[in-house]
MMTF fields as JSON, N, C-alpha, C and O atoms, coordinates in Angstrom:
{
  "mmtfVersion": "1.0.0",
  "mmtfProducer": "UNKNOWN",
  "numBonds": 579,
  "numAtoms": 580,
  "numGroups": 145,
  "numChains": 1,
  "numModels": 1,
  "chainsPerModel": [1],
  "groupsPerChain": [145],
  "chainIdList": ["A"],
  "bondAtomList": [4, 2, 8, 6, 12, 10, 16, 14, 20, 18, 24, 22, 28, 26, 32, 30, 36, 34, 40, 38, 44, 42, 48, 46, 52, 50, 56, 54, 60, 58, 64, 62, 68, 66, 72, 70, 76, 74, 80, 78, 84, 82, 88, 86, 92, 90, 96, 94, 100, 98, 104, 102, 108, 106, 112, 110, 116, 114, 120, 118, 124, 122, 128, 126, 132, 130, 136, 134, 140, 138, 144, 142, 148, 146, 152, 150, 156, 154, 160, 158, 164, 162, 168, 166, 172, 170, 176, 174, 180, 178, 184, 182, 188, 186, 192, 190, 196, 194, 200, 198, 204, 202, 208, 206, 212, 210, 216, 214, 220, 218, 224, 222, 228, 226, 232, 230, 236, 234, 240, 238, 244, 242, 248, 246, 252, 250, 256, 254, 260, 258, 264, 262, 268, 266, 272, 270, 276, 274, 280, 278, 284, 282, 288, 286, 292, 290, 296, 294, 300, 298, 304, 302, 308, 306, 312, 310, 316, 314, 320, 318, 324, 322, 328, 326, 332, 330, 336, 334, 340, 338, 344, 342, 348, 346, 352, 350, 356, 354, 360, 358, 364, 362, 368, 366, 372, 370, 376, 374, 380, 378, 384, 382, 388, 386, 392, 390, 396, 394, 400, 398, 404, 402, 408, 406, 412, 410, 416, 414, 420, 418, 424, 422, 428, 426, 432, 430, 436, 434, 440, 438, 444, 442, 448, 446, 452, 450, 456, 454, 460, 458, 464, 462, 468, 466, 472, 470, 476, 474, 480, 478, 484, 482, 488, 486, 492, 490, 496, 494, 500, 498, 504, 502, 508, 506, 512, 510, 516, 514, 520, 518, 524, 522, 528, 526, 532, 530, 536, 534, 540, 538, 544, 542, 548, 546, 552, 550, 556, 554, 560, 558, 564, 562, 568, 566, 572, 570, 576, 574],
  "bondOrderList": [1, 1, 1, 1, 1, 1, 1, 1, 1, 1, 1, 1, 1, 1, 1, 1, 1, 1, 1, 1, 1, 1, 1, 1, 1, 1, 1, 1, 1, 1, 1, 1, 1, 1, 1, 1, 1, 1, 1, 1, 1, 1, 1, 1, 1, 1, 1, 1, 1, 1, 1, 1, 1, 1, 1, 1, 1, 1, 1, 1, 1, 1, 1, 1, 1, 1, 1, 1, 1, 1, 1, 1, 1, 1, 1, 1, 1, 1, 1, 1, 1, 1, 1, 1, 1, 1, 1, 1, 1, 1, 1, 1, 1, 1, 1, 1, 1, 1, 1, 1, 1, 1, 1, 1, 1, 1, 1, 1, 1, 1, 1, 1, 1, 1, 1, 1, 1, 1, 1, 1, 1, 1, 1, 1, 1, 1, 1, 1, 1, 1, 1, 1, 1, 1, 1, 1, 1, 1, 1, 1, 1, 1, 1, 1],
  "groupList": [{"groupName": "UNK", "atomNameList": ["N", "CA", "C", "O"], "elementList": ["N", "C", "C", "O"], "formalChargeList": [0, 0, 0, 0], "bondAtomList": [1, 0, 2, 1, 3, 2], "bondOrderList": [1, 1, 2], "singleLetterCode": "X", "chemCompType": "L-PEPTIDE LINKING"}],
  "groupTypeList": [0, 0, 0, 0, 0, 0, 0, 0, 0, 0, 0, 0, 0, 0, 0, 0, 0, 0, 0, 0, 0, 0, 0, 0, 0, 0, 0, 0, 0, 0, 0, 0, 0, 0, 0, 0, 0, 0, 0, 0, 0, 0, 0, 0, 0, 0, 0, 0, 0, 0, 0, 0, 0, 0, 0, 0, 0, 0, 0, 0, 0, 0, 0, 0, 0, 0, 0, 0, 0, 0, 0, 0, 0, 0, 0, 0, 0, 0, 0, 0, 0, 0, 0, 0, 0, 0, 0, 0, 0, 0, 0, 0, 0, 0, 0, 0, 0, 0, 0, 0, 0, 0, 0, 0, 0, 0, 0, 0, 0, 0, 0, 0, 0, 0, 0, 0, 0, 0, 0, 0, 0, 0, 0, 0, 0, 0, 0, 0, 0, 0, 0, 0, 0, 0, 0, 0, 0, 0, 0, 0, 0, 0, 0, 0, 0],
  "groupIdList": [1, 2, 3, 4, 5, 6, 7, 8, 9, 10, 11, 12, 13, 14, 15, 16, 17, 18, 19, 20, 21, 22, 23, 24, 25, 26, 27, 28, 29, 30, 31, 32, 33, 34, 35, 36, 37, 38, 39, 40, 41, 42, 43, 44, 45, 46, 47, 48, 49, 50, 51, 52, 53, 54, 55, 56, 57, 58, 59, 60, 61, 62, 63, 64, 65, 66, 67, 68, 69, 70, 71, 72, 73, 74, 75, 76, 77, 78, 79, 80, 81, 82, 83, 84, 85, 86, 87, 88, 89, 90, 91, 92, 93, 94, 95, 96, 97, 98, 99, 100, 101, 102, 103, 104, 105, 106, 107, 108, 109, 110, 111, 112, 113, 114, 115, 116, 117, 118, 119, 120, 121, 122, 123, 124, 125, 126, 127, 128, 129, 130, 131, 132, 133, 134, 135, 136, 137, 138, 139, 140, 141, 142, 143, 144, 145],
  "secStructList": [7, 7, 7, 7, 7, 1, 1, 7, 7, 2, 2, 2, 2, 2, 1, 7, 7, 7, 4, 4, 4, 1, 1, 7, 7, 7, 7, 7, 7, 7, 6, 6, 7, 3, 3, 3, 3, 7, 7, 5, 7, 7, 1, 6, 6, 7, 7, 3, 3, 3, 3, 6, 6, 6, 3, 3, 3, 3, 3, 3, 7, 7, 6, 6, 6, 6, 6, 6, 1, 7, 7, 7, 6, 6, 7, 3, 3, 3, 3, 3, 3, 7, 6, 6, 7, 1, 1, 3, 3, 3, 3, 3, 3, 3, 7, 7, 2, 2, 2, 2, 2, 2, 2, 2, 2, 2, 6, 1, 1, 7, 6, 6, 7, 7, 7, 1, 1, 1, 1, 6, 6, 7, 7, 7, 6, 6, 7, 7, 4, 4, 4, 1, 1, 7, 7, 7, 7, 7, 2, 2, 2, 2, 6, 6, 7],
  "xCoordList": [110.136, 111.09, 111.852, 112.28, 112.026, 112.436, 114.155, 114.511, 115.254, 116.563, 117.294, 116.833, 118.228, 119.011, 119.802, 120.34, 119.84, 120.564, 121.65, 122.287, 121.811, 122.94, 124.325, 124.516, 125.034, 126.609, 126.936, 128.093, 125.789, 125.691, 125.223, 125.205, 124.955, 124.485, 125.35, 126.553, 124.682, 125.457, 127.039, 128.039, 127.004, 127.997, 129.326, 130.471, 129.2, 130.002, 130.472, 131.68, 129.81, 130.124, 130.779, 131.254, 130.692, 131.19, 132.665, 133.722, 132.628, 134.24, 134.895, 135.981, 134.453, 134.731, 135.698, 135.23, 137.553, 138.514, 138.569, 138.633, 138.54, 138.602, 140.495, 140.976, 141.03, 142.304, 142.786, 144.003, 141.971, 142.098, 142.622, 143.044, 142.692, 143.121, 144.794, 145.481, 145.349, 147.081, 148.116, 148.848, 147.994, 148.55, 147.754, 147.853, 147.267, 146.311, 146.99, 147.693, 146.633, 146.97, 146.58, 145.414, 147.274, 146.987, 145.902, 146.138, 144.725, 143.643, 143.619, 143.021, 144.13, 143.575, 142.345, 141.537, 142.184, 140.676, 140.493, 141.531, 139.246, 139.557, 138.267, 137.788, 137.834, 136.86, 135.572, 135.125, 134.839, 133.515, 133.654, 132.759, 135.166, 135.386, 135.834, 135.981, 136.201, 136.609, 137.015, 136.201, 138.045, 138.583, 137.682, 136.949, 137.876, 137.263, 137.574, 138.0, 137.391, 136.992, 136.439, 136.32, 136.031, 134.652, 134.35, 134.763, 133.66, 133.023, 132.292, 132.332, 131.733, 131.091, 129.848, 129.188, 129.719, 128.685, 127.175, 126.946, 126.192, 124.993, 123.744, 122.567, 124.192, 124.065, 122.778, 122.729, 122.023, 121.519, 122.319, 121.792, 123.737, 124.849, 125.123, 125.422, 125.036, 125.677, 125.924, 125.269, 127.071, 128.328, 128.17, 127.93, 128.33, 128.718, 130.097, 130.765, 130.781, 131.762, 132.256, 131.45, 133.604, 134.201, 135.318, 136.487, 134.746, 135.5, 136.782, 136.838, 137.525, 138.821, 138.596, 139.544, 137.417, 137.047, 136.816, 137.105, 136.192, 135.497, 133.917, 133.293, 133.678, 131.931, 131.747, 132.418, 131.095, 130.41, 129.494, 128.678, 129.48, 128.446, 127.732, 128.469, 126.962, 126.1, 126.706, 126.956, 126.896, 127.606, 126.917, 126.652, 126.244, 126.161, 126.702, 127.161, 126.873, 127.854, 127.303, 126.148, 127.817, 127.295, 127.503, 128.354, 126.48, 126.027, 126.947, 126.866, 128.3, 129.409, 130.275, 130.835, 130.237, 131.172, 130.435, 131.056, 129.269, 128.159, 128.275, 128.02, 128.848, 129.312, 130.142, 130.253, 131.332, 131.7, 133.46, 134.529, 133.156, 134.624, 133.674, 132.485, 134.252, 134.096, 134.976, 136.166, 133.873, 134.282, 133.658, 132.498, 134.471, 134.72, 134.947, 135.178, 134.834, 135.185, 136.785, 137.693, 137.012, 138.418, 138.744, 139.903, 138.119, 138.953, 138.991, 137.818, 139.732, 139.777, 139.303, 139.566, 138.447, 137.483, 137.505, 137.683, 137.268, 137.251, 135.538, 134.802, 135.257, 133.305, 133.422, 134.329, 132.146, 131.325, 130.864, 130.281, 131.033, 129.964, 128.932, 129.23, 127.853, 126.62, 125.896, 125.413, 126.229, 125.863, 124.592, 124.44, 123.272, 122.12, 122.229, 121.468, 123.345, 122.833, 124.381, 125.186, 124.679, 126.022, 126.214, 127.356, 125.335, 125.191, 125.523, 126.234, 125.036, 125.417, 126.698, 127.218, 127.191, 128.084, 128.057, 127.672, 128.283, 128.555, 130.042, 130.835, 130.428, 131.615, 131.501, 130.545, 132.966, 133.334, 134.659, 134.816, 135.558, 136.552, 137.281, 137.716, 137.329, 137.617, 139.374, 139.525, 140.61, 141.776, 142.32, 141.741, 143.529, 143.615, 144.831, 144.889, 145.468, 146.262, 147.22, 147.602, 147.966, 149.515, 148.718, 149.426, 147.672, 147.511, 147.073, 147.547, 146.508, 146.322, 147.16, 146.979, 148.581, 149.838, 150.547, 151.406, 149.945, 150.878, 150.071, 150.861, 148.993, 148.366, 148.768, 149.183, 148.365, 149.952, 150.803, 151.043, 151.593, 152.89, 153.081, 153.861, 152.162, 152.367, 151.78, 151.922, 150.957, 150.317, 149.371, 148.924, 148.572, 146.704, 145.885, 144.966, 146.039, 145.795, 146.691, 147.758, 145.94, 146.222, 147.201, 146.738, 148.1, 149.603, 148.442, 149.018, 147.471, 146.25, 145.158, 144.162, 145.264, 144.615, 145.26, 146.457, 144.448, 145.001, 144.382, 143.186, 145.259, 145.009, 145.337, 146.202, 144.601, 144.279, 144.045, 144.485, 142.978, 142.805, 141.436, 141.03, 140.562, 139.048, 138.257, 137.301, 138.023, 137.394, 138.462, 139.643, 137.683, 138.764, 138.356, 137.314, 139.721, 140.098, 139.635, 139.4, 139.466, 139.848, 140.338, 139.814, 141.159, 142.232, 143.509, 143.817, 144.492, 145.471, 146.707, 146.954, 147.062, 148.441, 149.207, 149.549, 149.551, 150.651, 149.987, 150.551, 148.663, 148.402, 148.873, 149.161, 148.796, 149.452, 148.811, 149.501, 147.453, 146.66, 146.444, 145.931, 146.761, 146.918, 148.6, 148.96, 149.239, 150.008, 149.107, 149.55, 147.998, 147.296, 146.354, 145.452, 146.713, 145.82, 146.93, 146.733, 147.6, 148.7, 148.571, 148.522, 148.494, 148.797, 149.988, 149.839, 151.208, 152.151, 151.637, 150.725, 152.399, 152.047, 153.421, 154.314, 153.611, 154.549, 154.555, 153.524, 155.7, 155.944, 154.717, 153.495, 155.171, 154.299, 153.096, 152.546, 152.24, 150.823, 150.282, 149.194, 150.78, 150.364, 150.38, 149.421, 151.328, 151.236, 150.36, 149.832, 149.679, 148.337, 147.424, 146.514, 147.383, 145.49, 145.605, 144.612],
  "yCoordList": [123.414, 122.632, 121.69, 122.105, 120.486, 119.902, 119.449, 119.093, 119.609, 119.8, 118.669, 117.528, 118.902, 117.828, 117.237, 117.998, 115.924, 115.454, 114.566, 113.773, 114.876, 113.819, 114.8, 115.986, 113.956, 114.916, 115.235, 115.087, 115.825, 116.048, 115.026, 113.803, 115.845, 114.911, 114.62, 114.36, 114.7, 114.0, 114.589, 113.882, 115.792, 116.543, 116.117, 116.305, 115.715, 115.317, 113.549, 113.314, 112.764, 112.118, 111.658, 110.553, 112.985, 112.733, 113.234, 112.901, 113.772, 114.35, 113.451, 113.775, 112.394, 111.609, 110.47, 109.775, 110.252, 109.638, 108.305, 108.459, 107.136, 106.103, 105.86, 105.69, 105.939, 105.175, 104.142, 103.994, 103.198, 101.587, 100.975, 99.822, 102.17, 102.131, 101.901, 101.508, 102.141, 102.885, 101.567, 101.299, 100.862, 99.828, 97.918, 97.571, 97.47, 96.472, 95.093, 95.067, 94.21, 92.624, 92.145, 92.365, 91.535, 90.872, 89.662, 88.795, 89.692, 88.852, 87.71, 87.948, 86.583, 85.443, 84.791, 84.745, 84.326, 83.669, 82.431, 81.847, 81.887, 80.799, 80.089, 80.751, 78.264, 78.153, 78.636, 79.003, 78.737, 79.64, 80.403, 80.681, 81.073, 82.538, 82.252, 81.094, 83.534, 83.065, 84.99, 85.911, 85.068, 86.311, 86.979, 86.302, 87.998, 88.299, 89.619, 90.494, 90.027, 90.971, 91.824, 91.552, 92.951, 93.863, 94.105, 95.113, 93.175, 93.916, 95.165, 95.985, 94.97, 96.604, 96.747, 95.809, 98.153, 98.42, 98.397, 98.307, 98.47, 97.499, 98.569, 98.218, 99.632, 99.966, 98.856, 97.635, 99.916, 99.33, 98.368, 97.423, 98.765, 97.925, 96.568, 95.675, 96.337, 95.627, 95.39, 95.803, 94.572, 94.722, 93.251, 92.198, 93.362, 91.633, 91.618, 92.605, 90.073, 90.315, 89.077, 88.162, 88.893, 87.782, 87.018, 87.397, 85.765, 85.399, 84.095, 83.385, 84.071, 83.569, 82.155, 81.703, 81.101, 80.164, 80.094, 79.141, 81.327, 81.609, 81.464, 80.976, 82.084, 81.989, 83.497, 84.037, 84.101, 85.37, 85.391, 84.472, 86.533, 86.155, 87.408, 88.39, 87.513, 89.074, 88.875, 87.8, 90.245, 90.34, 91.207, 92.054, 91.44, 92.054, 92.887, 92.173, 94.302, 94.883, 94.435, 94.026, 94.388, 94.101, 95.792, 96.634, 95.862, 97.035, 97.729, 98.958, 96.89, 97.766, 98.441, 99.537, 97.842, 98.375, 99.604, 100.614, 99.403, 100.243, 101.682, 102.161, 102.53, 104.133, 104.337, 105.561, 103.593, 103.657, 103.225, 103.803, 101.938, 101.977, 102.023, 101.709, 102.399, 102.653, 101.553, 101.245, 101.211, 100.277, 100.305, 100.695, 99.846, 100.585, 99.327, 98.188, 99.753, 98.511, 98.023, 98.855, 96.627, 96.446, 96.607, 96.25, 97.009, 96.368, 95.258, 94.885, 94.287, 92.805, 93.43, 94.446, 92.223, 91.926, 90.303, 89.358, 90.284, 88.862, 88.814, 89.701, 87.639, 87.484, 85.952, 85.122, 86.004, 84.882, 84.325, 84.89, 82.975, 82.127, 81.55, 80.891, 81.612, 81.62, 79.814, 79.319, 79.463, 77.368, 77.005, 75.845, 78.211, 78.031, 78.578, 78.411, 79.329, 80.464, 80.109, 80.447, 79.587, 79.665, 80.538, 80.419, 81.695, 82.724, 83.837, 84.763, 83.889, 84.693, 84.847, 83.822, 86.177, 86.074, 87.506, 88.66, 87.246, 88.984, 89.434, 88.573, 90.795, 91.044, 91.374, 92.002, 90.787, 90.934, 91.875, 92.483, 91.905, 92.704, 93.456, 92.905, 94.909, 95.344, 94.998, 94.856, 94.853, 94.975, 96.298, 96.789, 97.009, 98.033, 97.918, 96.756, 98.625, 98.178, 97.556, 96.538, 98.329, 96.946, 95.946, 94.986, 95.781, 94.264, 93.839, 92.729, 94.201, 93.438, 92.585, 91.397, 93.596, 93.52, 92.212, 91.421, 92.26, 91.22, 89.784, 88.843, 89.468, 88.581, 87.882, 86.762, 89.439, 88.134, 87.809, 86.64, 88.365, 87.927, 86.576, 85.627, 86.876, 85.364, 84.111, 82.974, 84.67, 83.282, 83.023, 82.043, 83.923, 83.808, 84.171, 83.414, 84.883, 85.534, 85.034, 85.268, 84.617, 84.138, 84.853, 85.941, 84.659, 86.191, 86.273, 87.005, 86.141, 86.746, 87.595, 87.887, 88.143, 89.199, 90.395, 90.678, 90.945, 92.597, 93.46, 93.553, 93.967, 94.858, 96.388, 96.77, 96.98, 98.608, 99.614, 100.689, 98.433, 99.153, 99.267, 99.118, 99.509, 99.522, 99.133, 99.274, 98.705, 97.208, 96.201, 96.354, 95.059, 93.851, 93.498, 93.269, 93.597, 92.823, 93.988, 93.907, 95.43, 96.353, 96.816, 96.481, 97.438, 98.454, 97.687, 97.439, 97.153, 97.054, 98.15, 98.923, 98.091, 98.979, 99.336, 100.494, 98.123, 97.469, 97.826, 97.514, 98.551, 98.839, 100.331, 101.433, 99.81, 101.051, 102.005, 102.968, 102.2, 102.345, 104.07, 104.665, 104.603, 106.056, 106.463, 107.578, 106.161, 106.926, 107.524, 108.28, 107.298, 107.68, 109.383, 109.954, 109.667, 110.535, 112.087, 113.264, 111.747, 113.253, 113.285, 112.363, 114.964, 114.873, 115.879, 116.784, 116.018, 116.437, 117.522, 117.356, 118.837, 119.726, 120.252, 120.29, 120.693, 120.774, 122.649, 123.211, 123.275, 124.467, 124.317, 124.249, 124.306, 124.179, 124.26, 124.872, 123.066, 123.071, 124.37, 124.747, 125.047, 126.131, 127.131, 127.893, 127.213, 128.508, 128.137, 129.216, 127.327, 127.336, 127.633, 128.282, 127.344, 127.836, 129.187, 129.886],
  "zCoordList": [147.305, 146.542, 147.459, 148.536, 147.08, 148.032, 147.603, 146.479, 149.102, 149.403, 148.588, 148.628, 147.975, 147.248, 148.52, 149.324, 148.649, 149.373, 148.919, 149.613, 147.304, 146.68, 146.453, 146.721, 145.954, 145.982, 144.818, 144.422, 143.92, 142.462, 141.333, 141.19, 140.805, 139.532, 138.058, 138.02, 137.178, 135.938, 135.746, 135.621, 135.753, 135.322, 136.517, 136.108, 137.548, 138.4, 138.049, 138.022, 137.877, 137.362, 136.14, 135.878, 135.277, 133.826, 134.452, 133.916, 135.221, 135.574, 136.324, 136.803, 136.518, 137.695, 136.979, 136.078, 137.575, 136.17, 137.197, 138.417, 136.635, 137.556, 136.98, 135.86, 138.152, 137.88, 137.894, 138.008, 137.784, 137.793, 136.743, 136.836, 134.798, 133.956, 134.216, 133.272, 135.416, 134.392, 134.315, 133.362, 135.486, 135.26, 136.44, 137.617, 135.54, 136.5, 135.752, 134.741, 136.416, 136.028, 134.869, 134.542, 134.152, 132.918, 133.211, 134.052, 132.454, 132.799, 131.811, 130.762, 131.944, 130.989, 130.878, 131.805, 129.868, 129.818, 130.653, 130.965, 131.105, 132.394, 131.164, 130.243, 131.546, 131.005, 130.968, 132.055, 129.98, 129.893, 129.054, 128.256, 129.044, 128.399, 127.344, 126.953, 126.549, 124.858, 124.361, 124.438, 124.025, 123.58, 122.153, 121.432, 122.04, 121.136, 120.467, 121.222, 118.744, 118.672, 117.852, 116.658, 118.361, 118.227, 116.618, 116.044, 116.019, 114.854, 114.433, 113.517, 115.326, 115.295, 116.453, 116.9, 116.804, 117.826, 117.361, 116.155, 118.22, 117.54, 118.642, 118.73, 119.257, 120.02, 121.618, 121.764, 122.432, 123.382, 124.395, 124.983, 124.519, 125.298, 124.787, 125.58, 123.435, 122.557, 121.446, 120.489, 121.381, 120.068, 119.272, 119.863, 117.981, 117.239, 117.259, 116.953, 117.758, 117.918, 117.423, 117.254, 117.137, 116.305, 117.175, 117.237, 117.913, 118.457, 118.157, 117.154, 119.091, 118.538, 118.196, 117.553, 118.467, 118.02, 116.642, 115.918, 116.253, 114.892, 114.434, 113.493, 115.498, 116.03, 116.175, 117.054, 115.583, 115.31, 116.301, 116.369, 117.31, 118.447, 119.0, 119.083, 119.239, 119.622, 121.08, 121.626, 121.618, 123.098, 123.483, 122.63, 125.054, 125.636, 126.642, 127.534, 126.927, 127.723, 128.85, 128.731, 129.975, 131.36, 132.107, 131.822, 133.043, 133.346, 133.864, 133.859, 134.565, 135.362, 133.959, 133.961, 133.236, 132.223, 131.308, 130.975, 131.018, 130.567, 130.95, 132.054, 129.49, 130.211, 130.762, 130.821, 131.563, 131.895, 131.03, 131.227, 130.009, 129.278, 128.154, 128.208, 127.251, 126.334, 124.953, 124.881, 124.061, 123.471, 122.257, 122.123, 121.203, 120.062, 119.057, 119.461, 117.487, 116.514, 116.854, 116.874, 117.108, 116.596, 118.149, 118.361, 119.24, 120.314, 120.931, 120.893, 121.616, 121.817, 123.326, 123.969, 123.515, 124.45, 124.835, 124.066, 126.258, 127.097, 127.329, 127.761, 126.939, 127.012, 127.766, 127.824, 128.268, 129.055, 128.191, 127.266, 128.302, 126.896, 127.531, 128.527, 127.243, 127.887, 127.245, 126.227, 128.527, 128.408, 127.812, 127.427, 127.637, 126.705, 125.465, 124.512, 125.535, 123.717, 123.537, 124.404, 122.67, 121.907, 120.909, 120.465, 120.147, 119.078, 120.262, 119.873, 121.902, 122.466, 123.528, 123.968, 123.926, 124.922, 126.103, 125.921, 126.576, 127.515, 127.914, 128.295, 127.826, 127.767, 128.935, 129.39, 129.876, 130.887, 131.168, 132.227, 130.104, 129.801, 128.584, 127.572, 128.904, 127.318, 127.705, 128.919, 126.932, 127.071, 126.525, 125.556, 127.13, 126.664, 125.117, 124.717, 124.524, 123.226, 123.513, 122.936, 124.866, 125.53, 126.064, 126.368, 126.282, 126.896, 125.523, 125.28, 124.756, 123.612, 123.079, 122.813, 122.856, 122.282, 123.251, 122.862, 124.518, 125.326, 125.232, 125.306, 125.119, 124.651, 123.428, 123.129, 122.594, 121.067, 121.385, 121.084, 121.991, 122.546, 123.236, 123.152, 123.855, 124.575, 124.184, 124.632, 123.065, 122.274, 122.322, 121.725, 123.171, 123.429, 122.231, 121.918, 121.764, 120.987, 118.837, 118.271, 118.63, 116.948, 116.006, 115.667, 115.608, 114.661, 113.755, 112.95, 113.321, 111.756, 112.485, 111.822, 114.155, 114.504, 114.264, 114.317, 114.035, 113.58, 114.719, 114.997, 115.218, 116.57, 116.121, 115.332, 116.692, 116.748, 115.251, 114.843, 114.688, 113.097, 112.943, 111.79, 113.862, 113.852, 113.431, 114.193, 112.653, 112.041, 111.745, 111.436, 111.934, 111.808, 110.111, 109.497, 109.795, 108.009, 107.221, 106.015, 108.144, 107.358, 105.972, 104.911, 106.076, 105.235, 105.287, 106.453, 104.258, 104.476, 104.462, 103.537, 105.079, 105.594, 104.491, 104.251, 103.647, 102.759, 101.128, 100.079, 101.239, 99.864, 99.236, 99.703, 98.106, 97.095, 96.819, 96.484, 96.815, 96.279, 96.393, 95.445, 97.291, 98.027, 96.749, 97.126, 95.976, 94.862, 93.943, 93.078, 94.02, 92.533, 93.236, 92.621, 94.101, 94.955, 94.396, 94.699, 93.88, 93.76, 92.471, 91.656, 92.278, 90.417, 90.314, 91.136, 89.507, 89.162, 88.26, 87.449, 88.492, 87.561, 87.202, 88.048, 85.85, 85.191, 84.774, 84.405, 84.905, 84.42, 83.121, 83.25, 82.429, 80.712, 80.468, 79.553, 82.042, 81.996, 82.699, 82.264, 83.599, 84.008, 83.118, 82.995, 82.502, 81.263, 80.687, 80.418, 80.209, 79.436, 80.097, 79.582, 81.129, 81.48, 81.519, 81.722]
}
């Protein structure tokens, strides 16, 4: 049998926490790029995604990010716009919910994005529609059954 000479395998890596998450620089878009976000996952390391132009665009994960962040409907994402395919893009950055939040803030980002509701144009918040889910029972009706 021949000697492992690596410093473990999968299971070491799944344990493995990169801390580069807790607090890093706010990244703006430079030209090329174009904000975006995640319609839904499409699997094979890519997502359709809805960008802030208003161009619906198939994205590809790029391999450093691949397994490694994890990305989901409804999170805003920074992509490469690719100078032959304009239907395509590759994501270069997922943002986390405060950087999301600081992007509206500062105006990058459109006040008619809806951030952290998992699909975009979802569910509204503001509907009624969840009163009709309770039923009232009355002394009177129980004595009958």
């Amino acid at each position: 049998m021949p000697k492992n000479k690596g410093k473990g395998g999968k299971n070491r890596k799944r344990g493995k926490n990169e801390a580069d998450d807790e607090k890093r620089e706010l990244i703006f878009k430079e030209d090329g790029q174009e904000y975006a976000q995640v319609l839904r996952m499409l699997g094979n390391g890519r997502c359709e995604a809805m960008c802030i132009d208003g161009t619906k665009r198939l994205c590809h994960i790029r391999g450093k990010m691949h397994k490694k962040v994890w990305i989901a409907a409804g999170d805003i994402i920074l992509v490469g716009l690719r100078d032959y395919q304009d239907d395509k893009a590759d994501v270069i950055l997922k943002y986390m919910p405060d950087e999301a939040r600081l992007l509206k803030a500062y105006g990058e980002l459109p006040e008619n994005t809806r951030l952290n509701e998992g699909i975009a144009g979802g569910i509204d918040e503001e509907d009624d529609g969840g009163a009709d889910d309770y039923i009232e029972f009355e002394d009177e009706d129980i004595d009958k059954i």
